[in-house]
GROMACS .gro file of C-alpha atoms in nm:
model
  426
    1MET     CA    1   6.158   9.819  14.399
    2LYS     CA    2   6.198  10.142  14.665
    3LYS     CA    3   6.459   9.921  14.837
    4GLN     CA    4   6.635   9.772  14.536
    5ASN     CA    5   6.624  10.137  14.310
    6LEU     CA    6   6.836  10.280  14.648
    7THR     CA    7   7.086   9.979  14.578
    8ILE     CA    8   7.132  10.071  14.287
    9ALA     CA    9   7.127  10.447  14.309
   10LEU     CA   10   7.448  10.440  14.619
   11SER     CA   11   7.598  10.157  14.415
   12MET     CA   12   7.612  10.437  14.088
   13LEU     CA   13   7.688  10.699  14.358
   14ALA     CA   14   8.014  10.466  14.470
   15GLY     CA   15   8.110  10.387  14.107
   16ALA     CA   16   8.105  10.725  14.027
   17ALA     CA   17   8.339  10.823  14.359
   18PHE     CA   18   8.578  10.636  14.244
   19ALA     CA   19   8.655  10.656  13.907
   20GLN     CA   20   8.737  11.057  14.037
   21GLN     CA   21   9.067  11.120  14.075
   22ALA     CA   22   9.227  11.147  14.350
   23PRO     CA   23   9.410  11.495  14.472
   24ILE     CA   24   9.707  11.430  14.466
   25GLN     CA   25   9.898  11.231  14.112
   26PHE     CA   26  10.279  11.188  14.086
   27ALA     CA   27  10.392  10.902  13.854
   28ALA     CA   28  10.699  10.799  14.110
   29LYS     CA   29  10.731  10.475  14.365
   30GLY     CA   30  10.800  10.763  14.636
   31ILE     CA   31  10.925  11.066  14.756
   32VAL     CA   32  11.245  11.063  15.015
   33ALA     CA   33  11.264  11.422  15.199
   34VAL     CA   34  11.432  11.569  15.461
   35SER     CA   35  11.339  11.843  15.721
   36ASP     CA   36  11.511  12.079  15.945
   37ALA     CA   37  11.311  12.108  16.217
   38ASP     CA   38  11.484  12.307  16.481
   39MET     CA   39  11.582  12.581  16.234
   40ALA     CA   40  11.234  12.841  16.154
   41ALA     CA   41  11.334  12.969  15.826
   42SER     CA   42  11.287  13.396  15.966
   43ALA     CA   43  11.568  13.270  16.209
   44LEU     CA   44  11.767  13.387  15.859
   45VAL     CA   45  11.639  13.779  16.013
   46ASP     CA   46  11.562  13.778  16.308
   47GLY     CA   47  11.705  13.446  16.482
   48ASN     CA   48  11.370  13.321  16.675
   49LEU     CA   49  11.352  12.900  16.619
   50TYR     CA   50  10.977  12.896  16.755
   51LYS     CA   51  11.096  12.514  16.824
   52ASP     CA   52  10.843  12.343  16.949
   53LYS     CA   53  10.956  12.056  17.206
   54GLY     CA   54  11.068  11.748  17.135
   55THR     CA   55  11.025  11.820  16.759
   56ARG     CA   56  11.333  11.648  16.607
   57ASP     CA   57  11.514  11.644  16.255
   58ALA     CA   58  11.322  11.356  16.017
   59LEU     CA   59  11.379  11.181  15.661
   60THR     CA   60  11.046  11.079  15.533
   61LEU     CA   61  10.937  10.848  15.285
   62ILE     CA   62  10.652  10.867  15.084
   63GLN     CA   63  10.576  10.561  14.892
   64PHE     CA   64  10.288  10.556  14.585
   65PRO     CA   65  10.020  10.517  14.582
   66LEU     CA   66   9.925  10.710  14.892
   67ASN     CA   67   9.614  10.580  15.172
   68ARG     CA   68   9.487  10.853  15.352
   69ASN     CA   69   9.490  10.774  15.632
   70GLY     CA   70   9.913  10.828  15.584
   71GLN     CA   71   9.962  10.430  15.614
   72ASN     CA   72  10.238  10.472  15.367
   73ILE     CA   73  10.428  10.785  15.480
   74ASN     CA   74  10.675  10.693  15.754
   75THR     CA   75  10.938  10.877  15.885
   76ALA     CA   76  11.294  10.837  16.097
   77LEU     CA   77  11.498  11.079  16.309
   78VAL     CA   78  11.792  11.151  16.097
   79SER     CA   79  11.975  11.501  16.159
   80ASN     CA   80  11.988  11.724  15.914
   81SER     CA   81  12.051  12.144  15.809
   82MET     CA   82  11.868  12.338  15.616
   83THR     CA   83  12.166  12.592  15.502
   84LEU     CA   84  12.254  12.259  15.296
   85SER     CA   85  11.939  12.339  15.111
   86ASP     CA   86  11.881  11.985  14.897
   87LYS     CA   87  12.213  11.931  14.850
   88THR     CA   88  12.206  11.693  15.163
   89ILE     CA   89  12.104  11.401  15.056
   90ALA     CA   90  12.158  11.156  14.763
   91ILE     CA   91  11.956  10.837  14.691
   92THR     CA   92  12.050  10.512  14.490
   93ASN     CA   93  11.923  10.483  14.197
   94ASN     CA   94  11.728  10.131  14.303
   95GLY     CA   95  11.583  10.408  14.561
   96LYS     CA   96  11.701  10.114  14.827
   97LEU     CA   97  11.949  10.360  14.985
   98ALA     CA   98  11.968  10.736  15.152
   99PHE     CA   99  12.265  10.911  15.209
  100VAL     CA  100  12.202  11.274  15.463
  101LEU     CA  101  12.462  11.472  15.560
  102GLU     CA  102  12.430  11.571  15.884
  103GLY     CA  103  12.615  11.923  15.810
  104ARG     CA  104  12.511  12.066  16.111
  105GLY     CA  105  12.392  11.912  16.486
  106GLN     CA  106  12.041  11.983  16.677
  107VAL     CA  107  12.022  12.245  16.953
  108SER     CA  108  11.795  12.197  17.280
  109ASP     CA  109  11.521  12.246  17.316
  110SER     CA  110  11.571  12.524  17.558
  111LEU     CA  111  11.704  12.733  17.280
  112PRO     CA  112  11.448  13.010  17.148
  113SER     CA  113  11.686  13.195  16.951
  114LEU     CA  114  12.013  13.217  16.744
  115LYS     CA  115  12.289  13.465  16.958
  116ASN     CA  116  12.540  13.410  16.680
  117GLY     CA  117  12.314  13.274  16.346
  118ILE     CA  118  12.406  12.933  16.173
  119ALA     CA  119  12.701  12.906  16.395
  120ASP     CA  120  12.478  12.858  16.691
  121PHE     CA  121  12.435  12.539  16.550
  122PRO     CA  122  12.673  12.254  16.630
  123ALA     CA  123  12.947  12.236  16.318
  124THR     CA  124  12.930  11.795  16.204
  125ASN     CA  125  13.072  11.566  15.970
  126ALA     CA  126  12.902  11.268  15.985
  127MET     CA  127  12.702  11.154  15.698
  128PHE     CA  128  12.366  10.854  15.752
  129VAL     CA  129  12.308  10.632  15.599
  130VAL     CA  130  11.932  10.497  15.522
  131ASP     CA  131  11.767  10.213  15.394
  132LEU     CA  132  11.498  10.271  15.247
  133SER     CA  133  11.382   9.939  15.114
  134GLY     CA  134  11.095   9.852  15.386
  135ALA     CA  135  10.782   9.993  15.441
  136LYS     CA  136  10.984  10.278  15.722
  137PRO     CA  137  11.286  10.385  15.668
  138ALA     CA  138  11.568  10.320  15.920
  139VAL     CA  139  11.901  10.425  16.002
  140LYS     CA  140  12.176  10.181  15.937
  141PHE     CA  141  12.452  10.390  16.095
  142LYS     CA  142  12.673  10.665  15.984
  143PHE     CA  143  13.018  10.812  15.922
  144PRO     CA  144  13.306  11.066  15.906
  145THR     CA  145  13.342  11.280  15.566
  146GLY     CA  146  13.503  11.563  15.680
  147PRO     CA  147  13.481  11.890  15.908
  148SER     CA  148  13.166  12.134  15.774
  149LEU     CA  149  13.037  11.957  15.489
  150SER     CA  150  12.847  12.133  15.197
  151ALA     CA  151  12.715  11.881  14.959
  152VAL     CA  152  12.731  11.529  14.850
  153THR     CA  153  12.672  11.352  14.543
  154LEU     CA  154  12.657  10.975  14.381
  155ASN     CA  155  12.812  10.836  14.048
  156PRO     CA  156  12.524  10.663  13.870
  157GLN     CA  157  12.605  10.295  13.941
  158GLY     CA  158  12.555  10.381  14.366
  159SER     CA  159  12.989  10.238  14.358
  160THR     CA  160  13.107  10.602  14.457
  161MET     CA  161  13.012  10.912  14.659
  162LEU     CA  162  13.179  11.253  14.628
  163VAL     CA  163  13.108  11.489  14.898
  164ALA     CA  164  13.230  11.855  14.996
  165SER     CA  165  13.373  11.989  15.287
  166ASN     CA  166  13.617  12.291  15.375
  167ASP     CA  167  13.919  12.006  15.504
  168ALA     CA  168  14.194  12.241  15.385
  169GLY     CA  169  14.404  12.073  15.074
  170LYS     CA  170  14.111  11.782  15.143
  171GLU     CA  171  13.817  11.965  15.006
  172ILE     CA  172  13.693  11.681  14.840
  173LYS     CA  173  13.587  11.356  14.964
  174ILE     CA  174  13.613  11.075  14.693
  175ILE     CA  175  13.452  10.749  14.888
  176ASP     CA  176  13.388  10.416  14.755
  177ILE     CA  177  13.083  10.193  14.911
  178ASP     CA  178  12.974   9.883  14.904
  179ALA     CA  179  12.598   9.762  14.846
  180THR     CA  180  12.489   9.804  15.180
  181GLY     CA  181  12.635  10.142  15.132
  182LYS     CA  182  12.936  10.140  15.392
  183PRO     CA  183  13.254  10.310  15.295
  184THR     CA  184  13.483  10.012  15.158
  185ARG     CA  185  13.774  10.338  15.044
  186VAL     CA  186  13.835  10.696  15.083
  187LEU     CA  187  14.082  10.901  14.903
  188VAL     CA  188  14.053  11.326  14.911
  189ALA     CA  189  14.119  11.570  14.663
  190ALA     CA  190  14.228  11.930  14.654
  191SER     CA  191  13.955  12.229  14.527
  192PRO     CA  192  14.046  12.310  14.189
  193THR     CA  193  14.066  12.633  14.278
  194GLN     CA  194  14.237  12.701  14.595
  195GLY     CA  195  14.130  12.728  14.973
  196GLN     CA  196  13.784  12.793  14.811
  197GLN     CA  197  13.512  12.568  14.897
  198ILE     CA  198  13.304  12.371  14.737
  199THR     CA  199  12.896  12.466  14.788
  200ASP     CA  200  12.776  12.182  14.517
  201LEU     CA  201  12.880  11.879  14.398
  202VAL     CA  202  12.680  11.701  14.061
  203PHE     CA  203  12.798  11.379  13.906
  204HIS     CA  204  12.701  11.399  13.498
  205PRO     CA  205  12.525  11.144  13.391
  206GLY     CA  206  12.759  10.966  13.244
  207GLY     CA  207  12.899  10.903  13.562
  208GLN     CA  208  13.294  11.019  13.389
  209PHE     CA  209  13.241  11.337  13.571
  210ALA     CA  210  13.094  11.558  13.771
  211ALA     CA  211  12.973  12.017  13.812
  212TYR     CA  212  13.145  12.201  14.111
  213THR     CA  213  13.046  12.512  14.213
  214ILE     CA  214  13.220  12.736  14.465
  215GLY     CA  215  12.952  12.957  14.599
  216ALA     CA  216  13.241  13.224  14.680
  217THR     CA  217  13.314  13.285  14.351
  218GLY     CA  218  13.021  13.209  14.137
  219GLU     CA  219  13.171  12.969  13.943
  220VAL     CA  220  13.089  12.662  13.776
  221GLY     CA  221  13.316  12.430  13.637
  222LEU     CA  222  13.373  12.029  13.530
  223LEU     CA  223  13.589  11.746  13.741
  224LYS     CA  224  13.664  11.429  13.531
  225TYR     CA  225  13.649  11.160  13.748
  226ALA     CA  226  13.841  10.819  13.632
  227ILE     CA  227  14.120  10.513  13.754
  228ASP     CA  228  14.415  10.537  13.789
  229GLU     CA  229  14.569  10.253  13.551
  230LYS     CA  230  14.877  10.085  13.789
  231THR     CA  231  14.737  10.213  14.144
  232LYS     CA  232  14.348  10.131  14.024
  233LYS     CA  233  14.242  10.394  14.276
  234PRO     CA  234  13.955  10.659  14.155
  235TYR     CA  235  14.076  11.011  14.143
  236VAL     CA  236  13.951  11.379  13.984
  237ILE     CA  237  14.115  11.636  13.812
  238ALA     CA  238  13.963  11.971  13.724
  239HIS     CA  239  13.856  11.930  13.398
  240GLY     CA  240  13.872  12.247  13.163
  241LYS     CA  241  13.854  12.593  13.310
  242PRO     CA  242  13.568  12.753  13.497
  243VAL     CA  243  13.274  13.003  13.347
  244LYS     CA  244  13.086  13.281  13.579
  245VAL     CA  245  12.730  13.205  13.641
  246GLY     CA  246  12.583  13.538  13.900
  247ALA     CA  247  12.684  13.624  14.237
  248MET     CA  248  12.522  13.344  14.439
  249PRO     CA  249  12.484  13.010  14.271
  250GLY     CA  250  12.256  12.733  14.436
  251SER     CA  251  12.226  12.436  14.332
  252GLY     CA  252  12.219  12.270  13.970
  253LYS     CA  253  12.084  11.919  13.734
  254PHE     CA  254  12.203  11.801  13.449
  255THR     CA  255  11.973  11.716  13.148
  256PRO     CA  256  11.905  11.324  13.151
  257ASP     CA  257  12.207  11.343  12.826
  258GLY     CA  258  12.448  11.523  12.991
  259SER     CA  259  12.429  11.825  12.733
  260PHE     CA  260  12.364  12.068  12.978
  261PHE     CA  261  12.369  12.169  13.399
  262ILE     CA  262  12.091  12.414  13.490
  263ILE     CA  263  12.176  12.650  13.808
  264PRO     CA  264  11.992  12.922  13.952
  265ASP     CA  265  12.138  13.286  14.112
  266GLY     CA  266  11.991  13.404  14.358
  267LYS     CA  267  12.213  13.688  14.296
  268LYS     CA  268  12.259  13.750  14.748
  269ALA     CA  269  12.211  13.618  15.087
  270LEU     CA  270  11.897  13.551  15.204
  271GLY     CA  271  11.823  13.807  15.445
  272ALA     CA  272  11.577  14.088  15.550
  273GLY     CA  273  11.634  14.291  15.276
  274GLY     CA  274  11.561  14.030  15.019
  275THR     CA  275  11.809  13.911  14.771
  276GLY     CA  276  11.663  14.147  14.455
  277ALA     CA  277  11.534  13.863  14.133
  278GLY     CA  278  11.743  13.582  14.029
  279GLU     CA  279  11.885  13.445  13.721
  280VAL     CA  280  11.873  13.111  13.564
  281PHE     CA  281  12.174  12.964  13.326
  282VAL     CA  282  12.205  12.709  13.119
  283VAL     CA  283  12.564  12.566  13.066
  284GLN     CA  284  12.778  12.380  12.873
  285PHE     CA  285  13.038  12.180  12.977
  286SER     CA  286  13.298  12.035  12.673
  287THR     CA  287  13.350  11.647  12.739
  288GLU     CA  288  13.555  11.609  12.522
  289ASP     CA  289  13.913  11.443  12.583
  290THR     CA  290  14.092  11.747  12.569
  291ALA     CA  291  13.829  11.990  12.710
  292GLY     CA  292  13.747  12.249  12.494
  293GLU     CA  293  13.561  12.604  12.646
  294HIS     CA  294  13.255  12.582  12.873
  295LYS     CA  295  13.000  12.797  12.802
  296ILE     CA  296  12.720  12.940  12.934
  297VAL     CA  297  12.466  12.921  12.637
  298ALA     CA  298  12.130  13.015  12.740
  299GLN     CA  299  11.992  13.243  13.116
  300ALA     CA  300  11.628  13.348  13.157
  301ALA     CA  301  11.535  13.595  13.461
  302THR     CA  302  11.351  13.424  13.784
  303PRO     CA  303  11.187  13.623  14.074
  304GLU     CA  304  11.304  13.684  14.357
  305ALA     CA  305  11.562  13.422  14.546
  306PRO     CA  306  11.550  13.134  14.274
  307GLU     CA  307  11.669  12.820  14.500
  308ALA     CA  308  11.688  12.504  14.298
  309VAL     CA  309  11.582  12.370  13.945
  310ALA     CA  310  11.442  12.064  13.812
  311VAL     CA  311  11.467  11.897  13.416
  312SER     CA  312  11.228  11.749  13.304
  313PRO     CA  313  11.265  11.322  13.206
  314ASP     CA  314  11.274  11.378  12.832
  315GLY     CA  315  11.515  11.660  12.935
  316SER     CA  316  11.237  11.957  12.740
  317MET     CA  317  11.153  12.102  13.062
  318VAL     CA  318  11.291  12.333  13.340
  319ALA     CA  319  11.122  12.392  13.651
  320VAL     CA  320  11.157  12.683  13.911
  321VAL     CA  321  11.141  12.726  14.265
  322SER     CA  322  11.204  13.078  14.435
  323ALA     CA  323  11.119  13.219  14.757
  324GLY     CA  324  11.080  13.568  14.735
  325GLN     CA  325  11.088  13.692  15.099
  326SER     CA  326  10.854  13.432  15.202
  327TYR     CA  327  11.121  13.347  15.491
  328ALA     CA  328  11.055  13.658  15.605
  329PRO     CA  329  10.920  13.675  15.983
  330PHE     CA  330  10.517  13.666  16.012
  331GLY     CA  331  10.361  13.975  15.913
  332THR     CA  332  10.617  14.108  15.689
  333ALA     CA  333  10.423  14.165  15.320
  334GLY     CA  334  10.637  13.915  15.155
  335ALA     CA  335  10.608  13.641  15.409
  336GLY     CA  336  10.459  13.290  15.273
  337LYS     CA  337  10.451  13.408  14.905
  338SER     CA  338  10.689  13.232  14.719
  339THR     CA  339  10.703  13.095  14.350
  340VAL     CA  340  10.732  12.842  14.049
  341GLY     CA  341  10.846  12.906  13.714
  342ILE     CA  342  10.850  12.622  13.409
  343TYR     CA  343  11.023  12.709  13.112
  344SER     CA  344  11.056  12.484  12.793
  345LEU     CA  345  11.379  12.421  12.675
  346ALA     CA  346  11.534  12.382  12.349
  347LYS     CA  347  11.795  12.122  12.154
  348ASP     CA  348  12.011  12.424  12.175
  349GLY     CA  349  11.956  12.562  12.489
  350LYS     CA  350  11.719  12.769  12.513
  351LEU     CA  351  11.505  12.870  12.811
  352THR     CA  352  11.157  13.001  12.753
  353LEU     CA  353  10.935  13.100  13.016
  354GLY     CA  354  10.591  12.854  13.007
  355ASN     CA  355  10.464  13.113  13.320
  356GLU     CA  356  10.522  13.265  13.664
  357TYR     CA  357  10.307  13.056  13.934
  358PRO     CA  358  10.234  13.191  14.297
  359PHE     CA  359  10.130  12.931  14.589
  360GLU     CA  360  10.147  12.971  14.923
  361GLY     CA  361  10.435  12.863  15.133
  362VAL     CA  362  10.754  12.996  15.356
  363LEU     CA  363  11.092  12.923  15.160
  364PRO     CA  364  11.077  12.594  14.891
  365GLN     CA  365  11.464  12.442  14.831
  366SER     CA  366  11.347  12.153  14.582
  367VAL     CA  367  11.184  12.038  14.353
  368GLU     CA  368  11.173  11.771  14.139
  369PHE     CA  369  10.971  11.610  13.836
  370ASP     CA  370  10.799  11.280  13.841
  371ARG     CA  371  10.919  10.974  13.600
  372ASP     CA  372  10.754  11.110  13.287
  373GLY     CA  373  10.764  11.445  13.353
  374SER     CA  374  10.385  11.506  13.407
  375ALA     CA  375  10.390  11.655  13.706
  376ILE     CA  376  10.642  11.843  13.963
  377ALA     CA  377  10.653  11.813  14.355
  378VAL     CA  378  10.827  12.110  14.548
  379ALA     CA  379  10.943  12.112  14.938
  380VAL     CA  380  10.788  12.385  15.139
  381SER     CA  381  10.939  12.428  15.473
  382GLU     CA  382  10.645  12.575  15.634
  383TYR     CA  383  10.356  12.705  15.624
  384LEU     CA  384  10.203  13.086  15.816
  385ASP     CA  385  10.041  12.841  16.052
  386TYR     CA  386  10.044  12.963  16.396
  387GLY     CA  387  10.076  12.632  16.657
  388ASN     CA  388  10.107  12.374  16.520
  389ARG     CA  389  10.385  12.420  16.220
  390ASN     CA  390  10.429  12.144  15.968
  391GLY     CA  391  10.636  12.137  15.582
  392GLY     CA  392  10.462  12.015  15.332
  393ILE     CA  393  10.488  11.861  14.987
  394GLU     CA  394  10.302  12.036  14.698
  395PHE     CA  395  10.183  11.921  14.404
  396TRP     CA  396  10.150  12.027  14.012
  397THR     CA  397  10.072  11.865  13.716
  398VAL     CA  398  10.236  11.975  13.353
  399THR     CA  399  10.125  11.994  13.089
  400LYS     CA  400  10.387  11.969  12.820
  401GLY     CA  401  10.480  12.122  12.479
  402ASP     CA  402  10.654  12.458  12.319
  403LYS     CA  403  10.496  12.701  12.635
  404PRO     CA  404  10.429  12.443  12.936
  405ALA     CA  405  10.160  12.520  13.225
  406LEU     CA  406  10.106  12.390  13.577
  407ALA     CA  407   9.747  12.323  13.709
  408LYS     CA  408   9.787  12.353  14.123
  409GLN     CA  409   9.686  12.027  14.231
  410PRO     CA  410   9.405  11.999  14.536
  411GLY     CA  411   9.607  11.733  14.759
  412ARG     CA  412   9.972  11.859  14.962
  413VAL     CA  413  10.218  11.605  15.196
  414ALA     CA  414  10.211  11.781  15.571
  415LEU     CA  415  10.576  11.655  15.672
  416THR     CA  416  10.794  11.795  15.920
  417ARG     CA  417  10.926  12.120  15.929
  418GLY     CA  418  11.198  12.256  15.778
  419ALA     CA  419  11.173  11.993  15.458
  420HIS     CA  420  11.396  12.163  15.236
  421ALA     CA  421  11.525  11.807  15.022
  422LEU     CA  422  11.326  11.574  14.790
  423ARG     CA  423  11.458  11.364  14.582
  424VAL     CA  424  11.193  11.050  14.394
  425ILE     CA  425  11.236  10.742  14.389
  426TYR     CA  426  11.130  10.632  14.031
   0.00000   0.00000   0.00000
């Protein structure tokens, strides 16, 4: 009898344990993460790389549901650079292909510190095409796309990408691709602002326009993407005049219906003195056949150094991750202290802060919602850890409403250090 009671008790205990929620709740098929392993975030201040011998840049494919032993987390070696933040990657809507700009090449394990800043990392012109269709990501091939690459965006159909470079007079590359990701045609166009490099490109959800950012002038504008009726070749042309969005605009996102473009402004480059409080702007582009006035419809304050934004699938919320001075050398007061904020976004574009949440992590540069807006994921470059240093993905549960809120989830995914870009496979 006692043995029978024990069996029943163990069975009930097991049932209760299995009924508990997993430490990570995120509604998606997967997440693709990119890590720049040989660039310590604090090198932006003191130049020290703190490289571990043999650690290499990576692309990680995380597939849900997660397995505690990591069987659903697999990596491929893909050279990349955190200087491109989360603008370094685009994936097809079906989640089968990823396109990764190298931006800057890797340096040898024997180089302990930077003497010439970022210039010590060799500039490259390569794009990697990565197969995500299997359990493990695999690099299919790479091809040249132009010097000093800064951003890539893929149209909703997955047939054409736009790539920004500093190739004088050819700053925009228009690359048609086939179903395997191979380029079938490469065309070029000049920057809408003569002589100025585009620092961000984002296709509009409709595919007929793309937003561009000029970091040097602090402006965002709109390109019209079209097909020439006679030659059948695609082209881009400026559509209306750009608008000023601060001094150091980052990477932006359209709302799902394309009504607004959300972009953070960090005010100045990351460095020893910090950047001061930032802002996030809501821009309304004119997409009429004859361009009207593009305008800022709202803006809101953010903590120091806003790095990236995400818009919920229903367009009602905006998440902003801010680095503060988390990238400072260990021992500095602000080192390892970052913030994520959640805002409501009204139909007229007005932003209202729900709340801000400090968390431990160095230089977060990417944030994404899951498919139903119930959770967000944040890429963290590394932590205030000594010895083996890893990056990671942190997760928050979202409470929706007029004043949205976040609750930190207890679990996280460990990544190769230098994690700086995420894309969600829905």
